[in-house]
Coordinates of C-alpha atoms in Angstrom, one line a residue:
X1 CA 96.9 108.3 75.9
X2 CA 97.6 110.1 78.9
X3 CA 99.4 109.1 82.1
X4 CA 99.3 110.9 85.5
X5 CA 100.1 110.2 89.1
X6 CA 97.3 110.7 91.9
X7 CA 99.8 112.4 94.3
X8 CA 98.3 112.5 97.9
X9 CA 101.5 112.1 100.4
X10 CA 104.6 113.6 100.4
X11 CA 108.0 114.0 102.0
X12 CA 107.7 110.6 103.8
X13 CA 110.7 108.2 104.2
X14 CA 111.8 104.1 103.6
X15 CA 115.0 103.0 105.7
X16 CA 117.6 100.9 104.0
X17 CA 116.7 97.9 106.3
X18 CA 113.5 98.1 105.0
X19 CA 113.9 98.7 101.4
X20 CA 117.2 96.3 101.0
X21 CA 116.7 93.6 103.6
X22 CA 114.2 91.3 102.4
X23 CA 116.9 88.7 101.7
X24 CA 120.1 89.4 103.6
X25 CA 118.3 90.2 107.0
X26 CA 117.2 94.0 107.8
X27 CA 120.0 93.5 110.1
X28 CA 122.3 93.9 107.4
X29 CA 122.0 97.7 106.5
X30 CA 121.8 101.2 108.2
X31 CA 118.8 102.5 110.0
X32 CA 120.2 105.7 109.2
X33 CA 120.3 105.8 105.5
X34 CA 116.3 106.7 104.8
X35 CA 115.4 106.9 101.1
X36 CA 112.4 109.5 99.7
X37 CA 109.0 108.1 100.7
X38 CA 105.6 109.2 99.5
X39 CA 102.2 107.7 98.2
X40 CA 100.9 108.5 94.7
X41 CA 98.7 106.0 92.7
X42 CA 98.3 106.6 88.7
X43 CA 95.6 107.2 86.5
X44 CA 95.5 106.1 82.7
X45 CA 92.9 108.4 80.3
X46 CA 92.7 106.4 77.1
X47 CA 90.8 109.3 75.5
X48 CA 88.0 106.8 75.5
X49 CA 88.0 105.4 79.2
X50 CA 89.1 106.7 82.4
X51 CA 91.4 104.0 84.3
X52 CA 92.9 103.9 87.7
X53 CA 96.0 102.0 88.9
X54 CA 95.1 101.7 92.6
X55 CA 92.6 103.9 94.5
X56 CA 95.0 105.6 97.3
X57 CA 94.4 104.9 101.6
X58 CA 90.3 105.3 103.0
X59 CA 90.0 108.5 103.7
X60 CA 90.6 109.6 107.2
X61 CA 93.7 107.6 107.6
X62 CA 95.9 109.1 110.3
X63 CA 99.1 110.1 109.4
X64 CA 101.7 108.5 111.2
X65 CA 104.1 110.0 113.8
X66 CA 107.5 108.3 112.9
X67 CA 110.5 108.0 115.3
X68 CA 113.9 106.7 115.5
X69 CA 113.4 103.4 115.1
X70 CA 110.7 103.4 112.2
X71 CA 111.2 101.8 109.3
X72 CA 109.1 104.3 107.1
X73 CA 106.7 106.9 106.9
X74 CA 104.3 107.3 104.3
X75 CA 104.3 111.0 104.0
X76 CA 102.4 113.8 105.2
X77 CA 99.1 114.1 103.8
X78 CA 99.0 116.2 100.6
X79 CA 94.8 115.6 100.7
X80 CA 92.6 112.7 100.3
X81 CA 93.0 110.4 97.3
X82 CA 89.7 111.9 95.9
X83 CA 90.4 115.3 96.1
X84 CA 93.8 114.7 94.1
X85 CA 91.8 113.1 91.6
X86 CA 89.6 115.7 91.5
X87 CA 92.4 117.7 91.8
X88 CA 93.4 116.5 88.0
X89 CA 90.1 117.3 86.9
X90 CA 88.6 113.8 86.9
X91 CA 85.4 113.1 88.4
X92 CA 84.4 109.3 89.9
X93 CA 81.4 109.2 87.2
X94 CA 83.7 108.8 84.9
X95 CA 86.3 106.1 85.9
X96 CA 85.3 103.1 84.4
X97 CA 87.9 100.7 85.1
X98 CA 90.2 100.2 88.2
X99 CA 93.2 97.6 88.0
X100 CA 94.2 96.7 91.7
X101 CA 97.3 95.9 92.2
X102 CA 97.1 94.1 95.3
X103 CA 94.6 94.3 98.1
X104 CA 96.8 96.2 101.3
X105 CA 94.7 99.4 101.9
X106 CA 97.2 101.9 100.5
X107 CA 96.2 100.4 97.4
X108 CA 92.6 99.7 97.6
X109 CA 91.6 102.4 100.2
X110 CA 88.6 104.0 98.2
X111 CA 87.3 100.9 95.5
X112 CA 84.4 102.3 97.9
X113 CA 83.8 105.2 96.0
X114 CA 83.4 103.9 92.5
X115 CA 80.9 101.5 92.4
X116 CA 80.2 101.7 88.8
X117 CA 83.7 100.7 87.6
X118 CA 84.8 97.6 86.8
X119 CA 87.6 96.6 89.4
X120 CA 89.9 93.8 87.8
X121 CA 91.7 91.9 91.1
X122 CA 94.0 88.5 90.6
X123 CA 91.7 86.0 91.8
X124 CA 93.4 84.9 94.2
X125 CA 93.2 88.0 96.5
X126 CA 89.3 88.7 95.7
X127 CA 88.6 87.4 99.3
X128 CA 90.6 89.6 100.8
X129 CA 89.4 91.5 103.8
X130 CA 90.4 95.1 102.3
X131 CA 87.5 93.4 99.3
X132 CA 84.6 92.4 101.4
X133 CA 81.3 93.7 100.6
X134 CA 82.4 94.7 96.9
X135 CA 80.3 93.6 94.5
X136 CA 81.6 95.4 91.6
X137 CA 85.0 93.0 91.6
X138 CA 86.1 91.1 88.4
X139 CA 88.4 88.4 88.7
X140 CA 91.4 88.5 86.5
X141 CA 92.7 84.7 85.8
X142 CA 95.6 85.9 83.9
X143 CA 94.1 83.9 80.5
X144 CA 95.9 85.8 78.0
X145 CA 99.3 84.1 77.9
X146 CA 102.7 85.8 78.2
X147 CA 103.4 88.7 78.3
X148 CA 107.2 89.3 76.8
X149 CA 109.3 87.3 79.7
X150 CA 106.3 87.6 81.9
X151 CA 104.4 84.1 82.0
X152 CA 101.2 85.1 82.5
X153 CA 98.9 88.3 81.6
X154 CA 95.7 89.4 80.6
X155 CA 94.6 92.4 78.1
X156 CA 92.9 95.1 80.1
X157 CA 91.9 97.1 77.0
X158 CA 94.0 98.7 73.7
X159 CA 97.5 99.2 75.3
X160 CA 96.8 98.3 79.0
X161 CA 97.9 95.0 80.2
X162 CA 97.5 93.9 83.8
X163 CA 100.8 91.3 85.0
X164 CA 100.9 88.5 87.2
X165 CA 103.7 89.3 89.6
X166 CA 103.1 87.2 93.1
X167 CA 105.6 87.6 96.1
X168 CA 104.8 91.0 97.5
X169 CA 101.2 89.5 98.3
X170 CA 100.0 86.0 96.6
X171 CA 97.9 88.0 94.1
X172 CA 100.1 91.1 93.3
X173 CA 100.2 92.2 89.8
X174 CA 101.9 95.0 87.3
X175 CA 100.2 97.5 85.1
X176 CA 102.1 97.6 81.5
X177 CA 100.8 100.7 79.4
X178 CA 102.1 100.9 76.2
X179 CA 102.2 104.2 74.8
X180 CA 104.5 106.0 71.7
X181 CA 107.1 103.6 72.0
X182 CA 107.5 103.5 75.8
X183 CA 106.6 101.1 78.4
X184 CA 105.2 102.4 81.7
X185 CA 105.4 99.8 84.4
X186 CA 102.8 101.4 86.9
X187 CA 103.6 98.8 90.2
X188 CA 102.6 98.6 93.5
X189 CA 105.1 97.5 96.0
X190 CA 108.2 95.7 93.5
X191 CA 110.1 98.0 95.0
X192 CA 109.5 100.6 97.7
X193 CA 112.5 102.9 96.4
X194 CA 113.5 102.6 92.6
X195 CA 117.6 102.5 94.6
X196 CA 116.2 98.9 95.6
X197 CA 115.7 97.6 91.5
X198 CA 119.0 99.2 90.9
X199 CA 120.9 97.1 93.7
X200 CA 118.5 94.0 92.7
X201 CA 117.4 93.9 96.3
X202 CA 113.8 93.0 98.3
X203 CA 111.8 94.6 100.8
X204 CA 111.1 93.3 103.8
X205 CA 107.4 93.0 103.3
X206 CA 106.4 89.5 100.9
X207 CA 103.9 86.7 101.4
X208 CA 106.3 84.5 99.0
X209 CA 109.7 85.5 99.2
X210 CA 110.5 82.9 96.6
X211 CA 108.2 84.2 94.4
X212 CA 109.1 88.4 95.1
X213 CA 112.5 86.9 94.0
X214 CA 111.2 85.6 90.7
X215 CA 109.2 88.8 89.7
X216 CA 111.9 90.7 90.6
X217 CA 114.1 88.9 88.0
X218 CA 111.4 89.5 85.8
X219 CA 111.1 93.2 86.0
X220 CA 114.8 93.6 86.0
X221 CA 114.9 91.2 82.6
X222 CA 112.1 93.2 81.1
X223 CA 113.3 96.6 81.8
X224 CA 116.9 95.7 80.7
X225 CA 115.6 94.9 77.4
X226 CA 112.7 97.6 76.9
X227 CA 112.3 101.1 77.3
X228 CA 110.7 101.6 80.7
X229 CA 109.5 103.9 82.6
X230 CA 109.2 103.0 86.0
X231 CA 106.1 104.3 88.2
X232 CA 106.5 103.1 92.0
X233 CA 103.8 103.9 94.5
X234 CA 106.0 104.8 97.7
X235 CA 108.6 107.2 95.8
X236 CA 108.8 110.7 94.2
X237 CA 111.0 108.6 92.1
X238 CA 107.9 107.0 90.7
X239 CA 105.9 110.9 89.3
X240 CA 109.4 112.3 88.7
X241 CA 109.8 109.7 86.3
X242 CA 106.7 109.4 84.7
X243 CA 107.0 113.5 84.1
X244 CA 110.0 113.5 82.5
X245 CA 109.4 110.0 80.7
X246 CA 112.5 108.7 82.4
X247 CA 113.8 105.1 80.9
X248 CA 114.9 103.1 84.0
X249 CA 118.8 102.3 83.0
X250 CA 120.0 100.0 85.5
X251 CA 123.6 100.3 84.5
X252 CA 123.3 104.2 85.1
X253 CA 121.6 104.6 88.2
X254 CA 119.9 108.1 88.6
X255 CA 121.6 110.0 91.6
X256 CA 119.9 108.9 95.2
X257 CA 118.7 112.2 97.4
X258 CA 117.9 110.7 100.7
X259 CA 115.6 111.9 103.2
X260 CA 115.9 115.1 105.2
X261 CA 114.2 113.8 108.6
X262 CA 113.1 115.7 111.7
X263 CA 111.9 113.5 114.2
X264 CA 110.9 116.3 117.0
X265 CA 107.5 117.5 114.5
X266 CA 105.6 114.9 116.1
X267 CA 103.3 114.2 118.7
X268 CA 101.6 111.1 119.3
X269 CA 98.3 110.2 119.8
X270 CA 98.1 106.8 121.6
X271 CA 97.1 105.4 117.7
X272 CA 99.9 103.2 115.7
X273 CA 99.5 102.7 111.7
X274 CA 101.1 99.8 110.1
X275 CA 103.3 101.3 107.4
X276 CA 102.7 98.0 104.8
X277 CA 99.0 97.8 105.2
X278 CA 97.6 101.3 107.0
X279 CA 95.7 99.3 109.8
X280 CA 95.1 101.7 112.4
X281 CA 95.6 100.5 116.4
X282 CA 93.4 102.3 118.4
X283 CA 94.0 101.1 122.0
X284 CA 89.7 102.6 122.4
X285 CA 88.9 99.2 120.3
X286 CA 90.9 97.0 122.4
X287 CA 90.0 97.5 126.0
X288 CA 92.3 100.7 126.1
X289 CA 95.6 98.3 125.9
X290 CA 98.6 100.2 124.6
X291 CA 100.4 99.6 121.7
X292 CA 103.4 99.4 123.9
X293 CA 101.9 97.0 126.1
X294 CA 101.4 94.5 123.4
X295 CA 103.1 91.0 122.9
X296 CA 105.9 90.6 121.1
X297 CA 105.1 88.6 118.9
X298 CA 101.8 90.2 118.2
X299 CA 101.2 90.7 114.4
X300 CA 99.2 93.2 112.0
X301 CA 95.6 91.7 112.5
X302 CA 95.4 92.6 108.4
X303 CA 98.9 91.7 106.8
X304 CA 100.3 89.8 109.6
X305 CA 103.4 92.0 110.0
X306 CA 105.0 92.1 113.4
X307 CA 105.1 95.5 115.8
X308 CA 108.1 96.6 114.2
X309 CA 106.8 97.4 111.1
X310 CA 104.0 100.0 113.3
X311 CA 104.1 103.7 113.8
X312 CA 102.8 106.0 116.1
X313 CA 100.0 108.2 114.7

């Protein structure tokens, strides 16, 4: 079995606020302190079957045009999310499974483009807007039992096990690969930065926070008593691991390397990106309002998350 990251942003960044504050208040920690951000899904090549973890943002996403006061940055675009899968030699014939690990479009971006996989979602986020007009969905209900200290699980094939993990959205879930004695926790948002499972701390960004709180218990219980690799979506952290088969060790952190950010590379285009979700503002598709000029209190139409959590494009 073969494991491999889809790599299509880099050298993007996730504040501490962000990453640590989901609990104690973002107020809590230093905007200045910005962890390693990028986007990377992974791909799992049983030898018989070709399976994806996530299938990367739509394609034509703008990249978004951080500043000061941003939370994060996804990363400047490396290429699309199918040209770095073909870019591992894989063609979209021949992906016949996709495991979704919850619906926001950084994850689910390009389901689009395979319609002859099998795409196993938690039912409970198969009516999701980033889902509509899908026909090639297949709820997962979770029937198979436990899953080690996980409560609920269900067999994806030989080695592949999809995990019920709600909190991040109601319907997030884990990818467990089991492979020559090693567990491979391929996850979507559990953490943004692998520094927030070592300090036992949530992001911002949760549907349930009670629930976030329990799964990340959960992880934390399993990888203290299994030989994990762990495989994040918004973090170098996550490839550097899986390349070097990396156990996570919580009581030996691997060293942090923060973020080297340059805030005068940018210039802005009237557009703002939500950095949980990807939903693009474009002030042309609402009466050419500005971002700026916005309520308050107005909210992500997708994910619901306030103006903060938006950057310019």
């Amino acid at each position: 079995m073969i494991i491999k990251a889809v790599k299509f942003r880099k050298d993007g960044f996730y504040t501490q606020p962000f990453v640590f504050g989901g609990e104690d208040g973002a107020d809590k920690y230093d905007q200045n302190v910005q962890y390693r951000g990028s986007l990377q899904n992974y791909l799992i090549d049983t030898g018989k079957e070709v399976i994806l973890v996530d299938t990367g943002l739509p394609a034509g996403t703008p990249e978004e045009k951080p500043d000061e006061k941003s939370f994060g940055f996804t990363g400047f675009d490396i290429c699309s999310y199918m040209q770095a899968l073909s870019a591992l030699g894989y063609k979209e014939e021949q992906v016949t499974k996709i495991i979704l690990t919850h619906k926001h479009s950084d994850h689910s971006g390009e389901l689009r483009s395979f319609p002859n996989a099998k795409i196993y979602v938690n039912a409970e986020e198969t009516g999701a807007d980033e889902l509509k007009g899908i026909e090639n969905v297949v709820p997962v209900y979770f029937t198979d039992g436990a899953y080690y200290n996980f409560p609920e699980s269900q067999k994806i094939t030989d080695g592949v096990y999809f995990i019920k993990a709600k909190g991040h959205t109601n319907g997030n879930g884990i990818v467990v690969v089991e492979n020559e004695g090693l567990f491979y926790m391929l996850h979507g948002d559990i953490t943004y930065v692998d520094e927030a499972l070592y300090q036992n701390k949530l992001s911002v960004v949760y549907e349930d926070k009670a629930e976030a709180r329990k799964t990340l218990d959960r992880v934390r219980e399993f990888v203290a008593n299994h030989p994990t690799v762990y495989c994040g979506t918004h973090t170098p952290q996550g490839y550097e691991s899986l390349e070097a088969k990396r156990v996570m060790d919580l009581n030996n952190p691997v060293s942090t390397t923060l973020a080297e950010v340059d805030f005068s590379v940018w210039n802005k285009t009237g557009k703002y990106v939500c950095s949980v979700c990807g939903y693009v503002y474009d002030p042309a598709d609402f009466g050419g309002v500005r971002f700026e000029d916005l309520p308050d209190d107005w909210k992500c139409p997708r994910c619901k998350q306030p103006k903060s959590k938006f950057n310019p494009a």
